[in-house]
PDB file of C-alpha atoms in Angstrom:
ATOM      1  CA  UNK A1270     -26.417  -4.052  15.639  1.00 79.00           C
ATOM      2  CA  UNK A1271     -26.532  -3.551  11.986  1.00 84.00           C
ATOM      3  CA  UNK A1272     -23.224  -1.837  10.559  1.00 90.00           C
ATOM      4  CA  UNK A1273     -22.037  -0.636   7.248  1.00 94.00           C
ATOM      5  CA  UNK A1274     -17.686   0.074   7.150  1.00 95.00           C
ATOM      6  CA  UNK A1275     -16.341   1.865   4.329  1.00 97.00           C
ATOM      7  CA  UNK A1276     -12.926   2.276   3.154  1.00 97.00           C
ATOM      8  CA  UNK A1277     -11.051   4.722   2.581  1.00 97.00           C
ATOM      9  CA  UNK A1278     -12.448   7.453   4.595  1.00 95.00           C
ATOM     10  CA  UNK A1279     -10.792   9.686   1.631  1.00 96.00           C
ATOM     11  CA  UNK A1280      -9.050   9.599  -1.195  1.00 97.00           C
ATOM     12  CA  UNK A1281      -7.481  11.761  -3.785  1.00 98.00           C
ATOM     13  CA  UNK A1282      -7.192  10.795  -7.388  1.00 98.00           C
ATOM     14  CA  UNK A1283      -5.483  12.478 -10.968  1.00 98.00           C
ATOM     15  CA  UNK A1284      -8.440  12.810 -13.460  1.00 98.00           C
ATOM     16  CA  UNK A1285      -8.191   9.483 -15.929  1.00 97.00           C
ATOM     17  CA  UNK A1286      -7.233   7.381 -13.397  1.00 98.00           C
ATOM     18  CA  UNK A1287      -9.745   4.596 -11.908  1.00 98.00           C
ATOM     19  CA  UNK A1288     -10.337   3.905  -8.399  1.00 98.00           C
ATOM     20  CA  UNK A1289     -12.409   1.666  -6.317  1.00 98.00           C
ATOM     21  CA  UNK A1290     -14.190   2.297  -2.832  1.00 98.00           C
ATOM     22  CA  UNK A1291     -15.281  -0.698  -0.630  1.00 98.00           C
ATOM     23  CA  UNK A1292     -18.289  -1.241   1.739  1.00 98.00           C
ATOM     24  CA  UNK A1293     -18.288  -4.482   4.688  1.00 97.00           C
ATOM     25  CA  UNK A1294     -21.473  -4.563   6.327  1.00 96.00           C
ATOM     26  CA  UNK A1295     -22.909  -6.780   9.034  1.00 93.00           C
ATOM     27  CA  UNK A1296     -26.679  -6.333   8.166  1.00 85.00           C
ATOM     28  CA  UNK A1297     -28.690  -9.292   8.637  1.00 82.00           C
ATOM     29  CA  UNK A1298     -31.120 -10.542   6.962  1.00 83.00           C
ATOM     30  CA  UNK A1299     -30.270  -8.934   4.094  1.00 84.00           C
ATOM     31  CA  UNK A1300     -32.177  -7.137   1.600  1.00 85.00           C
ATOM     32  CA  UNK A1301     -30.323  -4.738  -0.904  1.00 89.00           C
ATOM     33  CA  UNK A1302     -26.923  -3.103  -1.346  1.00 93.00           C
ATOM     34  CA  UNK A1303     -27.430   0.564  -2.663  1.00 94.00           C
ATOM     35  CA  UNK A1304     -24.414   3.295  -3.227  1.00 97.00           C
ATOM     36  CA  UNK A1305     -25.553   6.460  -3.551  1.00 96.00           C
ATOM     37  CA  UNK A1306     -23.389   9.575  -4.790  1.00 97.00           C
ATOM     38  CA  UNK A1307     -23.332  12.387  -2.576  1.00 96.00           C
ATOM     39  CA  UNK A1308     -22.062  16.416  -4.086  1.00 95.00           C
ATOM     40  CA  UNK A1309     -21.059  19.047  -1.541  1.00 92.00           C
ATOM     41  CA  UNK A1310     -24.324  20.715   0.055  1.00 89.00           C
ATOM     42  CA  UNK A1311     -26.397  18.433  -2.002  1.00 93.00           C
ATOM     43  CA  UNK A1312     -28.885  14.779  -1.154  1.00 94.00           C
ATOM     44  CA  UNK A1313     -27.640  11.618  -2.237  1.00 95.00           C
ATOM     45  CA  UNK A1314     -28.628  10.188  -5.345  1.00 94.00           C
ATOM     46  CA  UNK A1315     -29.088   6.930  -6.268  1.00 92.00           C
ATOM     47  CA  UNK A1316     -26.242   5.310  -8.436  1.00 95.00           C
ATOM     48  CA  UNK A1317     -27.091   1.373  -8.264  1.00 94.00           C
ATOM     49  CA  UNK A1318     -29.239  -1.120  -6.068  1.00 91.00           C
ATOM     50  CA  UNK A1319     -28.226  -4.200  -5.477  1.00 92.00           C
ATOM     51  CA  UNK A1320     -30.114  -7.736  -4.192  1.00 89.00           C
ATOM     52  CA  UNK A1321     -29.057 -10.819  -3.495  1.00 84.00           C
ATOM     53  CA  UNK A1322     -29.173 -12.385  -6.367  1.00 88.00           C
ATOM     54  CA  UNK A1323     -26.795  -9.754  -8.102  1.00 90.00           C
ATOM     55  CA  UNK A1324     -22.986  -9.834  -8.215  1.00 93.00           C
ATOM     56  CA  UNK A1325     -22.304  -6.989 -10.255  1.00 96.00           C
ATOM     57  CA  UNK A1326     -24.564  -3.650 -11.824  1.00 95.00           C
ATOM     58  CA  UNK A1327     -23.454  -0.723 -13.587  1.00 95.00           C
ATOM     59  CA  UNK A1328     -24.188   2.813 -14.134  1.00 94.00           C
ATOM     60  CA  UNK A1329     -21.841   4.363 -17.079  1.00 96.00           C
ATOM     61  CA  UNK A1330     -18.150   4.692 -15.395  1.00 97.00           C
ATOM     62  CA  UNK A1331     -19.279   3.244 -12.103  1.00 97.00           C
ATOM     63  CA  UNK A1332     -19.413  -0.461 -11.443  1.00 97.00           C
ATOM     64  CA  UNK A1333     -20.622  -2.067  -8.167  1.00 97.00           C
ATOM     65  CA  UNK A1334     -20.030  -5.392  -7.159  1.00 97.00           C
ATOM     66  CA  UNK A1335     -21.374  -7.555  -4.245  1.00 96.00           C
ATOM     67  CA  UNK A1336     -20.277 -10.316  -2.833  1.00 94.00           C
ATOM     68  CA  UNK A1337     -23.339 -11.818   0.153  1.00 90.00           C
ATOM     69  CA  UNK A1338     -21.021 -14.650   1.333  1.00 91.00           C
ATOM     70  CA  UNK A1339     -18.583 -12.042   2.494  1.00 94.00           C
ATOM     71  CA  UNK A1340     -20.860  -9.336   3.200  1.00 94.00           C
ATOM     72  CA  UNK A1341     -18.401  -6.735   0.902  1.00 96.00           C
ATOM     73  CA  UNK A1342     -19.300  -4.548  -1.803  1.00 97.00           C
ATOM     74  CA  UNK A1343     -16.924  -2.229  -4.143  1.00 98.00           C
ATOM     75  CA  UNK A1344     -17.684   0.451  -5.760  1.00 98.00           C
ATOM     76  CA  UNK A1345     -15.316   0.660  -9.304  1.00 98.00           C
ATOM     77  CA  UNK A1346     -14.861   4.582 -10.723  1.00 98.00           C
ATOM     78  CA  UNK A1347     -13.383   3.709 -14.443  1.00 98.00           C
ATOM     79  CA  UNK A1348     -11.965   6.923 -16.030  1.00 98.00           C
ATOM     80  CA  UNK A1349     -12.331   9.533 -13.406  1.00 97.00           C
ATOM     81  CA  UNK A1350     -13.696  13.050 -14.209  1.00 97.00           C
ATOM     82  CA  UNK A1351     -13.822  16.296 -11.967  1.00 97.00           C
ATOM     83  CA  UNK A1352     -17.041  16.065 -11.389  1.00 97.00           C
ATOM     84  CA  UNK A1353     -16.902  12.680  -9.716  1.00 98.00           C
ATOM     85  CA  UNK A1354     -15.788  14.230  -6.757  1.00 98.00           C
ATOM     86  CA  UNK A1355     -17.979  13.524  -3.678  1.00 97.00           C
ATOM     87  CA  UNK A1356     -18.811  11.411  -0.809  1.00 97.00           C
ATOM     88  CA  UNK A1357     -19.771   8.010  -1.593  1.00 98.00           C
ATOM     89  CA  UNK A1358     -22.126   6.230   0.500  1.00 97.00           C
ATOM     90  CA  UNK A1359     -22.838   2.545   0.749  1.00 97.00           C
ATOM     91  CA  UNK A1360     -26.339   2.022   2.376  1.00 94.00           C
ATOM     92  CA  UNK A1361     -27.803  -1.491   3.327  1.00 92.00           C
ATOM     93  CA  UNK A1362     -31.238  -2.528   3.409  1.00 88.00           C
ATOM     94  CA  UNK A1363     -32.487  -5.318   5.841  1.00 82.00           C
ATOM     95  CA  UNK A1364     -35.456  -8.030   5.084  1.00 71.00           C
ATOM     96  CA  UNK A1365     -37.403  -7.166   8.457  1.00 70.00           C
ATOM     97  CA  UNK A1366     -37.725  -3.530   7.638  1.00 62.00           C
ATOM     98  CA  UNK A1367     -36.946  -3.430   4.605  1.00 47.00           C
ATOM     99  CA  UNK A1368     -38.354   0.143   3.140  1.00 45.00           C
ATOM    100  CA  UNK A1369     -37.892   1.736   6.444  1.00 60.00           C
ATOM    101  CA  UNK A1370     -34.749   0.715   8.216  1.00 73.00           C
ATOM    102  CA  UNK A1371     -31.405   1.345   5.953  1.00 86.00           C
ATOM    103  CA  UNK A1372     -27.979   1.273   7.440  1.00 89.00           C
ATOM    104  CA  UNK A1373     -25.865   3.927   6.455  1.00 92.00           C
ATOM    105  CA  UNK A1374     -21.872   3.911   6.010  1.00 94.00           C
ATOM    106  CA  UNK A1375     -19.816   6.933   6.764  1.00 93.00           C
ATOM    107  CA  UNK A1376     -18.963   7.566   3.176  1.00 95.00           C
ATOM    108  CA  UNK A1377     -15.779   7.724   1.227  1.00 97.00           C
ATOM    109  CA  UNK A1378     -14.782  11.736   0.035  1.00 96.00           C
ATOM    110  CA  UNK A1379     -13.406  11.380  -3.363  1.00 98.00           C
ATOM    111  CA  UNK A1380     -11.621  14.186  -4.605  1.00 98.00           C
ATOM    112  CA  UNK A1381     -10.180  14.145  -8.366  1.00 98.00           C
ATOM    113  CA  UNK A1382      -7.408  16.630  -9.470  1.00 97.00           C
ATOM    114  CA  UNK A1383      -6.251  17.820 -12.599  1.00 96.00           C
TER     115      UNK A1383
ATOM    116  CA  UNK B 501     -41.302  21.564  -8.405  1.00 54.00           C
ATOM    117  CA  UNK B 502     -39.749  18.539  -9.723  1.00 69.00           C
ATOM    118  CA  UNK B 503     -38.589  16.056  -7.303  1.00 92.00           C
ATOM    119  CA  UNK B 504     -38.503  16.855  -3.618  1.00 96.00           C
ATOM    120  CA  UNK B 505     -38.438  19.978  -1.914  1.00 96.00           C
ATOM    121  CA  UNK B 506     -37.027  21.522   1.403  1.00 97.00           C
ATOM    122  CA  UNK B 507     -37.072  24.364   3.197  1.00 97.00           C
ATOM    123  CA  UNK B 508     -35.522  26.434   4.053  1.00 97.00           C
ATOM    124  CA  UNK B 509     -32.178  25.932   2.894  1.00 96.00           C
ATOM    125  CA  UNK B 510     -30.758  27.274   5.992  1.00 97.00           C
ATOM    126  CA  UNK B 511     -31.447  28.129   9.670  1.00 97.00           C
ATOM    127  CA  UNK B 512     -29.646  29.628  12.202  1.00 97.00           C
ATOM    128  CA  UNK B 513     -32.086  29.228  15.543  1.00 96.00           C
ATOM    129  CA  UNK B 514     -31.974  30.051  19.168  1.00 97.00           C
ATOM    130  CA  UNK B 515     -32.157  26.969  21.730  1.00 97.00           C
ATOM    131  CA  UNK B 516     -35.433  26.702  23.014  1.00 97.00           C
ATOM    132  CA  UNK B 517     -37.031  27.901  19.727  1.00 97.00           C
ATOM    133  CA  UNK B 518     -39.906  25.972  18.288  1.00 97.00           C
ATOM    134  CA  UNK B 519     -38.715  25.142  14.549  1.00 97.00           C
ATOM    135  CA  UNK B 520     -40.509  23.255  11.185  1.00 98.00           C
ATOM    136  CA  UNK B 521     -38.296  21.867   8.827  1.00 98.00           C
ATOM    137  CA  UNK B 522     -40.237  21.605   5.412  1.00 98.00           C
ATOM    138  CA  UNK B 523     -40.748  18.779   2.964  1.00 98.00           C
ATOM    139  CA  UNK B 524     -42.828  18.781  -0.387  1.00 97.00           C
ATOM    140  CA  UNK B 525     -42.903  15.744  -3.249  1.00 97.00           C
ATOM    141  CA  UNK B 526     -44.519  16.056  -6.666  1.00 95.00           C
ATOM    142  CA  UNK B 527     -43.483  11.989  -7.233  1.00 93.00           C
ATOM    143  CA  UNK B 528     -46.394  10.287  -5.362  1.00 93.00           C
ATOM    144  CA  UNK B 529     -44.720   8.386  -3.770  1.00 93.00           C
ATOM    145  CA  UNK B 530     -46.157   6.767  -1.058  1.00 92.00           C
ATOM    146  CA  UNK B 531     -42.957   6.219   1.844  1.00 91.00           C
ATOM    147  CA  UNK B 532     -41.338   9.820   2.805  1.00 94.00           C
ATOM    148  CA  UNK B 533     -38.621   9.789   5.415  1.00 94.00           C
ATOM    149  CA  UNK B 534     -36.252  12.347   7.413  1.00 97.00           C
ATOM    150  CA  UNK B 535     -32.566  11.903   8.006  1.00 96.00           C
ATOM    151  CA  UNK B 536     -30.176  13.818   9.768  1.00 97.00           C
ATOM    152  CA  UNK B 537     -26.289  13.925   8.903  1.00 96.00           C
ATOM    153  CA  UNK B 538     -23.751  14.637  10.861  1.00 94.00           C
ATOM    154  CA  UNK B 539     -19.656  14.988   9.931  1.00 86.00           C
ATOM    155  CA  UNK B 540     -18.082  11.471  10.146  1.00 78.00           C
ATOM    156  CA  UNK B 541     -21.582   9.695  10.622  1.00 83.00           C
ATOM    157  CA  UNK B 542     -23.831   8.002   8.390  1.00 85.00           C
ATOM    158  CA  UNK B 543     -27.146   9.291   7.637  1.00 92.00           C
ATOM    159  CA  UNK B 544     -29.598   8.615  10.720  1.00 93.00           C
ATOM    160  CA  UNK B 545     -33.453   7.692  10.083  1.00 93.00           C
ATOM    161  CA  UNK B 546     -35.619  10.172  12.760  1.00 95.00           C
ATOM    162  CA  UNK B 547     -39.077   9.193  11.377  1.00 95.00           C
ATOM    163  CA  UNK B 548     -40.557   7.992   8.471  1.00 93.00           C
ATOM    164  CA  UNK B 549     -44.004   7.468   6.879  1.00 93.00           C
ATOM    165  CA  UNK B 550     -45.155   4.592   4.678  1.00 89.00           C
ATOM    166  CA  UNK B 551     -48.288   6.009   4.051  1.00 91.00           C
ATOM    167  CA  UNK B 552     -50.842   9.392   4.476  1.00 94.00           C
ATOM    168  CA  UNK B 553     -51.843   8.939   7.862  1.00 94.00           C
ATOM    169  CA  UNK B 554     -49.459   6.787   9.392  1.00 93.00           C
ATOM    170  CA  UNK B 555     -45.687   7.952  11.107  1.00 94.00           C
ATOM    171  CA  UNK B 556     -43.470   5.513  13.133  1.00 91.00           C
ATOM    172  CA  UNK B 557     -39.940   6.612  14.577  1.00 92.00           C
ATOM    173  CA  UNK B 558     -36.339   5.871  13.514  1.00 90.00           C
ATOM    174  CA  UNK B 559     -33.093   5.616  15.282  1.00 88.00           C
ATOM    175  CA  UNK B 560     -32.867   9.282  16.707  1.00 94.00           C
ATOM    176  CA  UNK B 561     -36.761  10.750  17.640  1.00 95.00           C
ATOM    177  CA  UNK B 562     -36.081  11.918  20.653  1.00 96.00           C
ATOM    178  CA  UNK B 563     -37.275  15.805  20.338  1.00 97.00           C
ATOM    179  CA  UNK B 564     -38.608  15.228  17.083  1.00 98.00           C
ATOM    180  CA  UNK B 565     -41.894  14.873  15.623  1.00 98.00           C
ATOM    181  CA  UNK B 566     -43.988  14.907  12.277  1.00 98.00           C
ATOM    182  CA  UNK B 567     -46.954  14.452  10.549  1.00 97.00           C
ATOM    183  CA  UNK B 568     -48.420  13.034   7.246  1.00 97.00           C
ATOM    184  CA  UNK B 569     -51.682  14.922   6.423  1.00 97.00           C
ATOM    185  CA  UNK B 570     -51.591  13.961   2.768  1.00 96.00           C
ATOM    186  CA  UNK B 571     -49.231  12.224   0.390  1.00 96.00           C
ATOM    187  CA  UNK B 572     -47.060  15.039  -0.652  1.00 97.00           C
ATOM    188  CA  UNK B 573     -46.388  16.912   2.558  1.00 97.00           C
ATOM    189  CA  UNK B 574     -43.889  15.211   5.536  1.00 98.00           C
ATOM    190  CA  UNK B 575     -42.949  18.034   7.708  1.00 98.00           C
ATOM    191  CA  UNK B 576     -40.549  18.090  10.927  1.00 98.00           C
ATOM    192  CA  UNK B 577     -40.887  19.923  13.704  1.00 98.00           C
ATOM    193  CA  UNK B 578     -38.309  20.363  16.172  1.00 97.00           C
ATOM    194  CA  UNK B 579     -40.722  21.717  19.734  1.00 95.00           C
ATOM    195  CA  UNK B 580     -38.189  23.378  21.516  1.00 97.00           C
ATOM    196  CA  UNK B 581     -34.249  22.836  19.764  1.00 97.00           C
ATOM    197  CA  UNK B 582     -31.365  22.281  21.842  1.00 97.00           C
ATOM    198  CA  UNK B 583     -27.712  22.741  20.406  1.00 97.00           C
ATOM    199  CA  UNK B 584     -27.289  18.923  20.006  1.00 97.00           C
ATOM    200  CA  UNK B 585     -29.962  19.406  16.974  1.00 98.00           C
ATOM    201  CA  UNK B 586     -27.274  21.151  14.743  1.00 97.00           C
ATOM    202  CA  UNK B 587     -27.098  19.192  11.917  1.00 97.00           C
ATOM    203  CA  UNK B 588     -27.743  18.931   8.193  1.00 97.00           C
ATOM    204  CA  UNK B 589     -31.457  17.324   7.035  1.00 98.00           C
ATOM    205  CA  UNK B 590     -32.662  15.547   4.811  1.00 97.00           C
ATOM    206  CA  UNK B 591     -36.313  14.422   3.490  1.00 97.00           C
ATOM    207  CA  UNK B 592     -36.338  11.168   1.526  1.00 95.00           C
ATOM    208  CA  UNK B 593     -39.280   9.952  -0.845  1.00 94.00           C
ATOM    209  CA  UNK B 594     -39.805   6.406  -1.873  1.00 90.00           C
ATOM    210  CA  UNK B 595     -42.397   4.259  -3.645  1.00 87.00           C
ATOM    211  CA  UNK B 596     -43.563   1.529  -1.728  1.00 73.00           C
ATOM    212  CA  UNK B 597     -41.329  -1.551  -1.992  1.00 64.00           C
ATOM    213  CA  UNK B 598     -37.939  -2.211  -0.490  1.00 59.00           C
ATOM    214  CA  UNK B 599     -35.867  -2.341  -3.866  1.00 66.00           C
ATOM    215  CA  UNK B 600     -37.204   0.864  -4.799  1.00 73.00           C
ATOM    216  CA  UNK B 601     -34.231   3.728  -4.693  1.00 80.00           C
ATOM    217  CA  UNK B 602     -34.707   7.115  -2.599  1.00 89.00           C
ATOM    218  CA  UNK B 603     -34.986  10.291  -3.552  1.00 92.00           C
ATOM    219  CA  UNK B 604     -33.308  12.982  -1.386  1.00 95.00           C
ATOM    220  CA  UNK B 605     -33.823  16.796  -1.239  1.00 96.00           C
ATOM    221  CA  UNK B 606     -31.215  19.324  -0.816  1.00 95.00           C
ATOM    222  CA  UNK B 607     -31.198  19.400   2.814  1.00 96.00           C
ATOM    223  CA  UNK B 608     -31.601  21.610   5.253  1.00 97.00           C
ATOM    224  CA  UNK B 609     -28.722  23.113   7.267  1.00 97.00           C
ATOM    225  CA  UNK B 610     -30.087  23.767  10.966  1.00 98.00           C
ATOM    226  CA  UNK B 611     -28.000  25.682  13.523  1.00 97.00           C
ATOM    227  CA  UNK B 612     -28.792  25.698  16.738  1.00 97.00           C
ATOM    228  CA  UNK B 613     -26.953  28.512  19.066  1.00 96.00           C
TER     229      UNK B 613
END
């Protein structure tokens, strides 16, 4: 059965400081690595996607890397602000349904204080 | 409307209640999907659409069920809800493609009592 394991469940940061989430997964064959961003009563959104091919993408402060050999990706928060507080999912795509069949992990709740 | 649209935003329902869960895109996209979320689990496909016209079922359909008249509209209908249905929703949009991102609504918070 596909899986998708994040680490830490939670975590609590000062504001300026960086921090990094990480995502094992066990999804085979593998399509794309997404993390999405998720605020308190709100959808995910989209923060990077990820293929094969790809070791590293970023979006402003945040920096994913991916690593398919050992099925891990991080998630790197460079400067934190309030506002980055949230969940932080890791979702993985597979090849046979790709489109319609993403694994989900539990999320990371990131909480930054003054 | 810019984006994806639920409603409503919030339910509070009686079990054995007939309930539809709303879902509206202005993107055109072509794949439209519905998640639930529950604390300390991932996000949970219960169907999904790739096209008008065509539905197929994710990991949780059991007491589910939807329909895709046209391209913008993917509602959810829940025929008779049972407490185990309490959860947070979400409607997903996608073009068609597999390294295309999602877009998610707000979600819909669905209490069932």
């Amino acid at each position: 059965k596909n899986q998708v394991e994040q680490s830490p469940q939670s975590l609590i940061i000062l504001e300026g400081k960086n921090c990094t989430l990480q995502c094992n997964y066990t999804v085979s064959p593998f399509s794309n690595l997404r993390w999405y961003k998720q605020d308190t009563g709100r959808g995910p959104v989209s923060l990077t996607i990820m293929t094969f091919s790809e070791n590293t993408k970023s979006n402003g402060r945040y920096t994913a890397t991916l690593d398919a050999d050992t099925k891990q990706s991080s998630l790197h928060i460079t400067a934190s602000q309030l506002s980055d507080s949230a969940s932080y999912i890791c979702v993985v795509s597979d090849l046979n349904n790709a489109g319609n069949m993403l694994t989900f992990g539990g999320g990371t709740r990131l909480m930054v204080k003054p | 409307i810019a984006g994806i649209t639920q409603a409503p935003t919030s339910q509070i329902l009686a079990a054995g209640r007939r309930m539809t869960l709303r879902c509206t895109q202005d993107m055109r996209h072509n794949a439209m999907y519905w998640y639930r979320q529950d604390l300390g689990l991932g996000l949970r496909l219960i169907h999904y659409s790739n096209t008008a016209g065509t539905t197929g079922k994710g990991e949780v359909p059991d007491g589910y069920s939807v329909s895709r008249a046209n391209t913008d509209d993917f509602p959810l209908t829940l025929a008779s809800a049972v407490p185990s249905q309490t959860s947070v929703y979400f409607c997903a949009s996608s073009p068609t493609g597999s390294n295309y991102g999602y877009t998610f609504g707000s979600g819909t918070r669905l209490t069932v009592v």
